mmCIF file of C-alpha atoms in Angstrom:
data_model
loop_
_atom_site.group_PDB
_atom_site.id
_atom_site.type_symbol
_atom_site.label_atom_id
_atom_site.label_comp_id
_atom_site.label_asym_id
_atom_site.label_seq_id
_atom_site.Cartn_x
_atom_site.Cartn_y
_atom_site.Cartn_z
ATOM 1 C CA MET A 43 0.130 0.394 0.490
ATOM 2 C CA TYR A 44 0.921 3.189 -1.005
ATOM 3 C CA VAL A 45 2.677 5.438 2.174
ATOM 4 C CA PRO A 46 3.043 9.070 1.993
ATOM 5 C CA ARG A 47 5.252 10.770 4.261
ATOM 6 C CA PRO A 48 2.334 13.456 5.896
ATOM 7 C CA ARG A 49 5.597 15.957 6.713
ATOM 8 C CA ARG A 50 6.280 16.685 4.457
ATOM 9 C CA GLY A 51 2.823 18.230 3.994
ATOM 10 C CA GLN A 52 1.316 17.976 -0.390
ATOM 11 C CA TRP A 53 4.489 17.099 -1.393
ATOM 12 C CA ALA A 54 4.691 13.855 0.594
ATOM 13 C CA PHE A 55 2.491 13.099 -3.255
ATOM 14 C CA GLU A 56 4.843 14.111 -5.584
ATOM 15 C CA GLU A 57 4.337 11.216 -7.449
ATOM 16 C CA PHE A 58 0.711 12.309 -8.832
ATOM 17 C CA LEU A 59 2.186 16.275 -9.312
ATOM 18 C CA ALA A 60 4.017 17.349 -12.050
ATOM 19 C CA VAL A 61 5.659 19.498 -10.328
ATOM 20 C CA SER A 62 9.044 19.972 -8.947
ATOM 21 C CA PRO A 63 8.677 21.369 -5.501
ATOM 22 C CA ARG A 64 11.100 24.380 -5.454
ATOM 23 C CA VAL A 65 8.646 26.371 -2.899
ATOM 24 C CA THR A 66 6.333 25.502 0.125
ATOM 25 C CA LEU A 67 5.201 26.370 3.246
ATOM 26 C CA GLY A 68 4.296 23.090 4.304
ATOM 27 C CA GLU A 69 0.894 23.569 3.309
ATOM 28 C CA GLY A 70 -1.435 20.387 2.549
ATOM 29 C CA PHE A 71 -2.331 17.132 4.961
ATOM 30 C CA THR A 72 -4.818 19.482 6.558
ATOM 31 C CA PRO A 73 -7.054 17.729 9.443
ATOM 32 C CA LEU A 74 -9.897 15.852 8.428
ATOM 33 C CA VAL A 75 -11.930 15.654 10.888
ATOM 34 C CA GLU A 76 -16.280 14.759 11.866
ATOM 35 C CA ALA A 77 -19.110 16.572 11.855
ATOM 36 C CA PRO A 78 -21.607 14.494 13.664
ATOM 37 C CA ASP A 79 -24.244 17.557 13.239
ATOM 38 C CA ARG A 80 -24.346 16.920 9.975
ATOM 39 C CA ASP A 81 -23.133 13.141 9.674
ATOM 40 C CA ALA A 82 -20.312 14.226 7.720
ATOM 41 C CA GLN A 83 -16.217 15.098 7.652
ATOM 42 C CA PHE A 84 -15.072 18.581 7.792
ATOM 43 C CA LYS A 85 -11.503 18.962 5.279
ATOM 44 C CA LEU A 86 -9.866 22.183 8.231
ATOM 45 C CA GLU A 87 -9.047 23.633 4.353
ATOM 46 C CA TYR A 88 -8.186 26.554 6.380
ATOM 47 C CA VAL A 89 -5.755 26.601 8.712
ATOM 48 C CA SER A 90 -4.118 26.590 5.897
ATOM 49 C CA PRO A 91 -0.624 29.283 5.812
ATOM 50 C CA THR A 92 -2.441 31.696 4.049
ATOM 51 C CA GLY A 93 -6.004 29.972 5.616
ATOM 52 C CA SER A 94 -7.870 28.987 2.393
ATOM 53 C CA PHE A 95 -6.929 25.534 -0.084
ATOM 54 C CA LYS A 96 -5.518 28.682 -2.809
ATOM 55 C CA ASP A 97 -1.760 27.648 -1.106
ATOM 56 C CA ARG A 98 -2.093 24.609 -2.869
ATOM 57 C CA GLY A 99 -2.522 25.633 -6.151
ATOM 58 C CA ALA A 100 -0.146 28.568 -5.525
ATOM 59 C CA ALA A 101 3.022 26.133 -4.174
ATOM 60 C CA ALA A 102 2.757 24.009 -7.082
ATOM 61 C CA VAL A 103 2.352 27.203 -9.465
ATOM 62 C CA VAL A 104 4.509 29.293 -8.266
ATOM 63 C CA SER A 105 7.100 25.732 -8.179
ATOM 64 C CA ARG A 106 6.485 25.841 -11.591
ATOM 65 C CA ALA A 107 7.148 29.707 -12.341
ATOM 66 C CA LEU A 108 10.646 28.953 -10.833
ATOM 67 C CA GLY A 109 11.560 26.357 -12.686
ATOM 68 C CA LEU A 110 11.110 28.267 -15.387
ATOM 69 C CA GLY A 111 13.345 30.665 -14.924
ATOM 70 C CA VAL A 112 10.158 33.436 -14.069
ATOM 71 C CA GLU A 113 10.553 36.481 -12.033
ATOM 72 C CA ARG A 114 7.391 38.908 -11.894
ATOM 73 C CA VAL A 115 4.449 37.017 -11.783
ATOM 74 C CA LEU A 116 0.654 38.386 -11.861
ATOM 75 C CA GLU A 117 -2.628 36.957 -10.895
ATOM 76 C CA ASP A 118 -6.499 38.409 -10.777
ATOM 77 C CA SER A 119 -8.417 37.249 -8.336
ATOM 78 C CA SER A 120 -11.194 37.986 -5.147
ATOM 79 C CA GLY A 121 -9.135 37.680 -3.038
ATOM 80 C CA ASN A 122 -7.675 34.331 -1.229
ATOM 81 C CA ALA A 123 -5.983 32.974 -4.600
ATOM 82 C CA GLY A 124 -4.397 36.554 -4.890
ATOM 83 C CA ALA A 125 -3.133 35.874 -0.718
ATOM 84 C CA ALA A 126 -1.466 32.609 -1.630
ATOM 85 C CA VAL A 127 0.068 33.914 -4.794
ATOM 86 C CA ALA A 128 1.487 36.913 -3.137
ATOM 87 C CA THR A 129 2.777 35.003 -0.838
ATOM 88 C CA TYR A 130 3.936 32.039 -1.991
ATOM 89 C CA ALA A 131 5.766 34.329 -5.217
ATOM 90 C CA ALA A 132 7.431 36.550 -1.807
ATOM 91 C CA ARG A 133 8.648 32.724 -0.180
ATOM 92 C CA ALA A 134 10.414 32.562 -3.745
ATOM 93 C CA GLY A 135 11.625 36.542 -4.057
ATOM 94 C CA LEU A 136 9.724 36.686 -7.027
ATOM 95 C CA ASP A 137 7.778 39.804 -7.535
ATOM 96 C CA ALA A 138 4.035 39.976 -7.823
ATOM 97 C CA GLU A 139 1.218 42.312 -8.807
ATOM 98 C CA VAL A 140 -1.898 40.589 -7.852
ATOM 99 C CA TYR A 141 -6.053 41.872 -10.099
ATOM 100 C CA VAL A 142 -8.513 42.340 -7.307
ATOM 101 C CA PRO A 143 -12.376 43.833 -7.820
ATOM 102 C CA ALA A 144 -12.428 47.472 -6.605
ATOM 103 C CA ASP A 145 -14.755 46.235 -3.202
ATOM 104 C CA VAL A 146 -12.190 43.242 -1.450
ATOM 105 C CA PRO A 147 -12.375 42.990 1.484
ATOM 106 C CA ASP A 148 -10.044 45.358 3.272
ATOM 107 C CA ALA A 149 -7.881 41.708 4.842
ATOM 108 C CA LYS A 150 -7.667 40.746 2.142
ATOM 109 C CA LEU A 151 -6.209 42.966 0.372
ATOM 110 C CA THR A 152 -3.543 43.550 3.455
ATOM 111 C CA ALA A 153 -2.862 39.848 3.165
ATOM 112 C CA ILE A 154 -1.784 40.702 -0.227
ATOM 113 C CA ARG A 155 -0.129 43.744 0.357
ATOM 114 C CA ARG A 156 2.058 42.652 3.704
ATOM 115 C CA THR A 157 3.776 40.561 1.230
ATOM 116 C CA GLY A 158 5.533 43.167 -0.700
ATOM 117 C CA ALA A 159 3.073 42.068 -4.101
ATOM 118 C CA ARG A 160 1.363 45.450 -5.926
ATOM 119 C CA THR A 161 -2.081 45.556 -6.067
ATOM 120 C CA VAL A 162 -4.497 47.144 -8.853
ATOM 121 C CA ARG A 163 -8.303 47.808 -8.239
ATOM 122 C CA VAL A 164 -10.369 46.943 -10.780
ATOM 123 C CA GLU A 165 -13.619 48.362 -10.633
ATOM 124 C CA GLY A 166 -17.130 46.281 -12.468
ATOM 125 C CA ALA A 167 -17.436 43.216 -12.309
ATOM 126 C CA ARG A 168 -15.131 39.942 -11.494
ATOM 127 C CA ALA A 169 -14.627 39.278 -15.278
ATOM 128 C CA ASP A 170 -13.628 42.649 -15.748
ATOM 129 C CA VAL A 171 -10.429 42.263 -13.191
ATOM 130 C CA THR A 172 -9.421 39.239 -15.161
ATOM 131 C CA ALA A 173 -9.598 40.648 -18.466
ATOM 132 C CA ALA A 174 -7.323 44.033 -16.880
ATOM 133 C CA CYS A 175 -4.728 40.933 -15.828
ATOM 134 C CA VAL A 176 -4.605 39.028 -18.935
ATOM 135 C CA GLU A 177 -3.701 42.499 -20.651
ATOM 136 C CA ALA A 178 -0.989 43.426 -18.464
ATOM 137 C CA VAL A 179 0.260 39.428 -18.947
ATOM 138 C CA GLU A 180 0.157 40.518 -22.812
ATOM 139 C CA ALA A 181 2.027 43.825 -22.677
ATOM 140 C CA GLY A 182 4.769 41.358 -21.471
ATOM 141 C CA GLU A 183 3.922 42.696 -17.513
ATOM 142 C CA GLY A 184 4.763 38.943 -15.822
ATOM 143 C CA TRP A 185 4.483 35.400 -15.845
ATOM 144 C CA TYR A 186 0.480 34.149 -15.932
ATOM 145 C CA ALA A 187 0.512 32.672 -12.230
ATOM 146 C CA SER A 188 -3.763 31.867 -13.503
ATOM 147 C CA HIS A 189 -5.492 29.618 -10.704
ATOM 148 C CA ALA A 190 -7.837 29.499 -13.156
ATOM 149 C CA TRP A 191 -5.866 28.540 -16.461
ATOM 150 C CA GLN A 192 -2.112 27.110 -15.522
ATOM 151 C CA PRO A 193 -2.156 23.161 -14.990
ATOM 152 C CA ALA A 194 -0.075 23.367 -12.250
ATOM 153 C CA PHE A 195 -2.304 25.040 -10.092
ATOM 154 C CA LEU A 196 -4.769 22.130 -10.270
ATOM 155 C CA ALA A 197 -2.161 19.679 -10.042
ATOM 156 C CA GLY A 198 -2.130 21.198 -6.380
ATOM 157 C CA THR A 199 -5.267 21.568 -5.575
ATOM 158 C CA LYS A 200 -5.047 17.170 -7.172
ATOM 159 C CA THR A 201 -3.225 16.688 -3.546
ATOM 160 C CA PHE A 202 -7.119 17.210 -2.085
ATOM 161 C CA ALA A 203 -8.127 14.065 -3.469
ATOM 162 C CA VAL A 204 -5.373 12.322 -2.473
ATOM 163 C CA GLU A 205 -5.155 13.371 1.206
ATOM 164 C CA VAL A 206 -8.550 12.305 1.833
ATOM 165 C CA ALA A 207 -8.060 9.292 0.842
ATOM 166 C CA ALA A 208 -5.075 8.798 2.617
ATOM 167 C CA GLN A 209 -6.627 10.501 5.276
ATOM 168 C CA ARG A 210 -9.568 7.552 5.341
ATOM 169 C CA ASP A 211 -6.950 4.619 5.113
ATOM 170 C CA TRP A 212 -7.419 4.141 1.448
ATOM 171 C CA SER A 213 -11.124 4.820 0.616
ATOM 172 C CA ALA A 214 -13.360 7.128 -1.209
ATOM 173 C CA PRO A 215 -15.883 8.536 0.589
ATOM 174 C CA ASP A 216 -19.575 8.771 -1.359
ATOM 175 C CA ALA A 217 -20.125 12.255 -2.198
ATOM 176 C CA VAL A 218 -17.684 15.281 -1.058
ATOM 177 C CA VAL A 219 -19.581 18.828 -1.733
ATOM 178 C CA MET A 220 -18.024 21.689 -2.516
ATOM 179 C CA PRO A 221 -18.300 25.721 -3.369
ATOM 180 C CA VAL A 222 -17.301 26.335 -6.677
ATOM 181 C CA GLY A 223 -16.765 28.994 -8.497
ATOM 182 C CA HIS A 224 -13.842 28.799 -10.885
ATOM 183 C CA GLY A 225 -13.247 25.109 -9.883
ATOM 184 C CA THR A 226 -10.038 24.313 -8.625
ATOM 185 C CA LEU A 227 -10.428 22.862 -5.496
ATOM 186 C CA PHE A 228 -13.526 20.460 -7.562
ATOM 187 C CA LEU A 229 -11.375 19.635 -10.254
ATOM 188 C CA GLY A 230 -8.372 19.564 -8.690
ATOM 189 C CA ALA A 231 -10.474 17.016 -6.891
ATOM 190 C CA TYR A 232 -11.570 15.177 -9.714
ATOM 191 C CA ARG A 233 -8.469 14.702 -11.122
ATOM 192 C CA GLY A 234 -7.461 13.271 -8.005
ATOM 193 C CA PHE A 235 -9.759 11.090 -7.541
ATOM 194 C CA GLU A 236 -9.169 9.838 -11.092
ATOM 195 C CA GLU A 237 -5.648 8.763 -10.920
ATOM 196 C CA LEU A 238 -6.214 7.292 -7.438
ATOM 197 C CA SER A 239 -9.455 5.005 -9.232
ATOM 198 C CA ALA A 240 -6.784 4.413 -11.870
ATOM 199 C CA ALA A 241 -3.551 3.242 -9.821
ATOM 200 C CA GLY A 242 -6.172 0.646 -8.028
ATOM 201 C CA LEU A 243 -5.623 2.922 -4.512
ATOM 202 C CA ILE A 244 -9.974 3.424 -4.294
ATOM 203 C CA ASP A 245 -12.393 1.387 -5.098
ATOM 204 C CA ASP A 246 -15.198 3.812 -6.666
ATOM 205 C CA MET A 247 -15.137 7.818 -7.346
ATOM 206 C CA PRO A 248 -16.916 9.747 -4.935
ATOM 207 C CA ALA A 249 -20.215 11.803 -6.726
ATOM 208 C CA LEU A 250 -19.656 15.245 -6.644
ATOM 209 C CA TYR A 251 -21.619 18.054 -6.043
ATOM 210 C CA ALA A 252 -21.125 21.115 -6.883
ATOM 211 C CA VAL A 253 -22.481 24.327 -4.897
ATOM 212 C CA GLN A 254 -22.629 27.459 -6.104
ATOM 213 C CA ALA A 255 -24.699 31.131 -5.167
ATOM 214 C CA THR A 256 -28.220 32.126 -6.675
ATOM 215 C CA GLY A 257 -26.991 34.617 -9.353
ATOM 216 C CA TYR A 258 -23.515 33.015 -10.076
ATOM 217 C CA ALA A 259 -24.494 29.420 -10.637
ATOM 218 C CA PRO A 260 -23.600 28.739 -14.125
ATOM 219 C CA ILE A 261 -22.896 24.916 -12.853
ATOM 220 C CA VAL A 262 -26.715 24.233 -11.945
ATOM 221 C CA ALA A 263 -27.541 26.426 -15.273
ATOM 222 C CA ALA A 264 -25.912 24.169 -17.751
ATOM 223 C CA LEU A 265 -26.642 20.425 -15.801
ATOM 224 C CA GLY A 266 -30.351 21.855 -15.419
ATOM 225 C CA GLU A 267 -31.248 24.507 -17.729
ATOM 226 C CA GLY A 268 -31.924 26.357 -14.844
ATOM 227 C CA GLY A 269 -31.863 24.207 -11.581
ATOM 228 C CA THR A 270 -35.278 23.046 -10.437
ATOM 229 C CA ALA A 271 -37.850 23.617 -7.940
ATOM 230 C CA ARG A 272 -40.926 21.582 -5.994
ATOM 231 C CA PRO A 273 -43.935 23.086 -3.971
ATOM 232 C CA GLY A 274 -42.632 24.714 -0.745
ATOM 233 C CA ASP A 275 -38.905 25.258 -2.322
ATOM 234 C CA ASP A 276 -36.964 28.399 -1.822
ATOM 235 C CA PRO A 277 -37.506 30.222 -4.915
ATOM 236 C CA ALA A 278 -33.615 31.657 -4.370
ATOM 237 C CA GLU A 279 -32.120 28.475 -4.035
ATOM 238 C CA ALA A 280 -32.520 26.074 -7.350
ATOM 239 C CA VAL A 281 -30.828 22.264 -7.624
ATOM 240 C CA SER A 282 -29.937 20.328 -10.828
ATOM 241 C CA GLU A 283 -29.078 17.058 -10.307
ATOM 242 C CA ALA A 284 -26.468 15.797 -13.439
ATOM 243 C CA GLY A 285 -28.982 14.387 -16.389
ATOM 244 C CA THR A 286 -32.001 15.160 -14.827
ATOM 245 C CA VAL A 287 -34.693 17.284 -14.969
ATOM 246 C CA ASP A 288 -37.807 17.333 -12.643
ATOM 247 C CA SER A 289 -40.770 19.468 -14.201
ATOM 248 C CA GLY A 290 -39.460 21.428 -15.873
ATOM 249 C CA PRO A 291 -36.875 24.710 -16.047
ATOM 250 C CA VAL A 292 -36.961 26.760 -13.401
ATOM 251 C CA PRO A 293 -34.348 29.778 -13.788
ATOM 252 C CA GLU A 294 -33.410 31.678 -11.310
ATOM 253 C CA PRO A 295 -35.434 34.717 -10.112
ATOM 254 C CA ALA A 296 -34.476 38.204 -11.715
ATOM 255 C CA GLY A 297 -32.944 40.276 -8.859
ATOM 256 C CA GLU A 298 -32.073 37.106 -6.654
ATOM 257 C CA THR A 299 -28.781 36.714 -5.874
ATOM 258 C CA ASN A 300 -26.042 35.990 -3.175
ATOM 259 C CA GLU A 301 -23.977 38.723 -2.369
ATOM 260 C CA VAL A 302 -23.119 37.121 0.816
ATOM 261 C CA ALA A 303 -20.568 33.691 -1.291
ATOM 262 C CA ASP A 304 -18.393 36.238 -2.927
ATOM 263 C CA ALA A 305 -15.477 34.042 -3.177
ATOM 264 C CA VAL A 306 -17.796 31.685 -5.965
ATOM 265 C CA HIS A 307 -19.292 35.209 -7.716
ATOM 266 C CA ILE A 308 -18.315 33.411 -10.912
ATOM 267 C CA ARG A 309 -20.742 33.725 -14.532
ATOM 268 C CA ASP A 310 -17.703 32.447 -16.491
ATOM 269 C CA PRO A 311 -15.664 29.930 -15.217
ATOM 270 C CA VAL A 312 -13.077 29.362 -17.740
ATOM 271 C CA ARG A 313 -13.118 25.418 -17.195
ATOM 272 C CA GLU A 314 -17.204 25.308 -16.719
ATOM 273 C CA GLU A 315 -17.547 22.634 -19.757
ATOM 274 C CA GLU A 316 -14.701 20.222 -17.265
ATOM 275 C CA LEU A 317 -17.022 21.079 -14.097
ATOM 276 C CA VAL A 318 -20.101 20.270 -15.896
ATOM 277 C CA ALA A 319 -18.400 16.950 -17.183
ATOM 278 C CA ALA A 320 -17.116 16.612 -13.696
ATOM 279 C CA VAL A 321 -20.281 16.023 -12.416
ATOM 280 C CA ARG A 322 -21.759 14.366 -14.783
ATOM 281 C CA THR A 323 -18.487 11.317 -14.970
ATOM 282 C CA THR A 324 -19.443 10.798 -10.919
ATOM 283 C CA GLY A 325 -22.800 11.457 -11.091
ATOM 284 C CA GLY A 326 -22.887 14.174 -8.899
ATOM 285 C CA GLY A 327 -24.998 17.162 -9.529
ATOM 286 C CA ALA A 328 -25.412 20.957 -8.176
ATOM 287 C CA VAL A 329 -27.428 23.226 -6.009
ATOM 288 C CA ALA A 330 -27.192 27.358 -5.745
ATOM 289 C CA VAL A 331 -27.905 28.275 -2.401
ATOM 290 C CA GLY A 332 -29.156 31.920 -0.973
ATOM 291 C CA GLU A 333 -28.325 34.663 1.349
ATOM 292 C CA ALA A 334 -29.980 33.300 3.715
ATOM 293 C CA SER A 335 -29.407 29.600 3.459
ATOM 294 C CA VAL A 336 -25.402 30.460 3.603
ATOM 295 C CA GLU A 337 -25.572 33.162 6.575
ATOM 296 C CA ARG A 338 -27.484 31.018 9.248
ATOM 297 C CA HIS A 339 -24.949 28.137 7.922
ATOM 298 C CA LEU A 340 -22.678 30.093 8.655
ATOM 299 C CA ASP A 341 -23.389 31.470 12.464
ATOM 300 C CA GLU A 342 -24.069 27.445 13.380
ATOM 301 C CA LEU A 343 -20.492 26.788 11.856
ATOM 302 C CA HIS A 344 -18.420 29.265 14.091
ATOM 303 C CA ARG A 345 -20.780 28.589 16.919
ATOM 304 C CA ALA A 346 -19.651 24.916 16.407
ATOM 305 C CA GLY A 347 -15.778 26.246 16.666
ATOM 306 C CA PHE A 348 -15.455 26.642 12.976
ATOM 307 C CA TYR A 349 -14.258 30.192 12.360
ATOM 308 C CA VAL A 350 -14.934 30.276 8.785
ATOM 309 C CA GLU A 351 -15.371 33.135 6.112
ATOM 310 C CA PRO A 352 -18.974 33.302 4.892
ATOM 311 C CA THR A 353 -18.367 31.676 1.357
ATOM 312 C CA CYS A 354 -17.316 28.047 3.384
ATOM 313 C CA ALA A 355 -21.138 27.679 4.313
ATOM 314 C CA ALA A 356 -22.520 27.489 1.360
ATOM 315 C CA GLY A 357 -21.076 23.631 1.096
ATOM 316 C CA PRO A 358 -23.304 22.753 4.460
ATOM 317 C CA ALA A 359 -25.997 25.187 3.049
ATOM 318 C CA GLY A 360 -25.660 22.881 0.219
ATOM 319 C CA LEU A 361 -25.533 19.427 1.646
ATOM 320 C CA ASP A 362 -28.484 20.551 3.654
ATOM 321 C CA ARG A 363 -30.097 21.421 0.793
ATOM 322 C CA LEU A 364 -29.089 17.662 -1.342
ATOM 323 C CA ARG A 365 -30.462 15.886 0.905
ATOM 324 C CA SER A 366 -33.404 17.402 1.470
ATOM 325 C CA ARG A 367 -34.035 16.948 -2.279
ATOM 326 C CA GLY A 368 -32.654 13.446 -1.848
ATOM 327 C CA ALA A 369 -29.689 13.568 -4.271
ATOM 328 C CA ILE A 370 -27.923 12.521 -1.164
ATOM 329 C CA GLY A 371 -28.890 9.309 0.963
ATOM 330 C CA PRO A 372 -28.981 10.203 4.599
ATOM 331 C CA GLY A 373 -26.582 7.512 5.348
ATOM 332 C CA ASP A 374 -24.458 8.592 2.555
ATOM 333 C CA ASP A 375 -20.606 8.852 3.760
ATOM 334 C CA VAL A 376 -19.627 13.200 2.782
ATOM 335 C CA VAL A 377 -16.230 14.563 2.863
ATOM 336 C CA VAL A 378 -17.033 18.485 2.869
ATOM 337 C CA PRO A 379 -14.275 20.827 2.833
ATOM 338 C CA LEU A 380 -14.116 24.418 4.576
ATOM 339 C CA THR A 381 -12.275 26.234 1.659
ATOM 340 C CA GLY A 382 -10.881 29.478 4.137
ATOM 341 C CA THR A 383 -10.314 31.303 7.349
ATOM 342 C CA GLY A 384 -13.025 33.682 9.093
ATOM 343 C CA LEU A 385 -10.085 35.953 9.492
ATOM 344 C CA LYS A 386 -9.629 37.276 6.115
ATOM 345 C CA THR A 387 -13.173 38.494 5.988
ATOM 346 C CA THR A 388 -12.925 41.401 8.049
#
């Protein structure tokens, strides 16, 4: 049986990475803890060095940059990815410039600036931030260390799946439920579980479920033409199980948007087709959750000792929603990552 070395963090799984470990802050091997009130396990990604799962990808993508002889990296981010890339760039001795939304939380902006990275605030939608960063890259201002585009980033997030299996004595859960914006953790998890299955280290792939914010739910729309609803459903929430449509498409109500889960405010994920394919391949699904649900679950998480950011609460909120619809059964074995710390939300 494959035996990792936990003291090396995610680099204990170097065999699964197509990147040499050139920079690290000890990221990886985050705790997997029981959440009995949720009948699930939480993987505490928010205890990573910069407070989010993005450290997995940042360590890999900056290692890739070093291998290429890059001296300056550029990234666009709503906060967590920018902080991660800036921090690992600082660790590696690289210059960094991070493009962020004009309304980025001050704590996340501070986390980026304290590394010595330059920040550029961009007015408009999240897509405008990416466009400004890409324009700078095309002008030759630096190497694009994008968490959405760079394959090395997904190589890093792939270790999430390998860790989950290793921490469970090489067994996969029945389902993994996670918040999705660009879907870098989701796709990394899919690739990781896929490789574990191919290597014979796990018997079955888990069903993967994407949780999105209402008003920012392209995967829900792609799978179920806006999701489906039944009598008594919250009109601000929609569920789409892969390949199934109940009573016909029900679009999200005009003006109904979840502004609380700001870390997944992505309407056009760059790997949308891959995300949809991963959901369908694993027999998973997608769910959109509203503000009230996220705020309620966030309060419950805090009171249970998990000090996470609002977007994290989308995971448990989505799990409850999926269970209420019967997509995930009461006896199913479920893992939910808690993706980012609450320390960067003030």
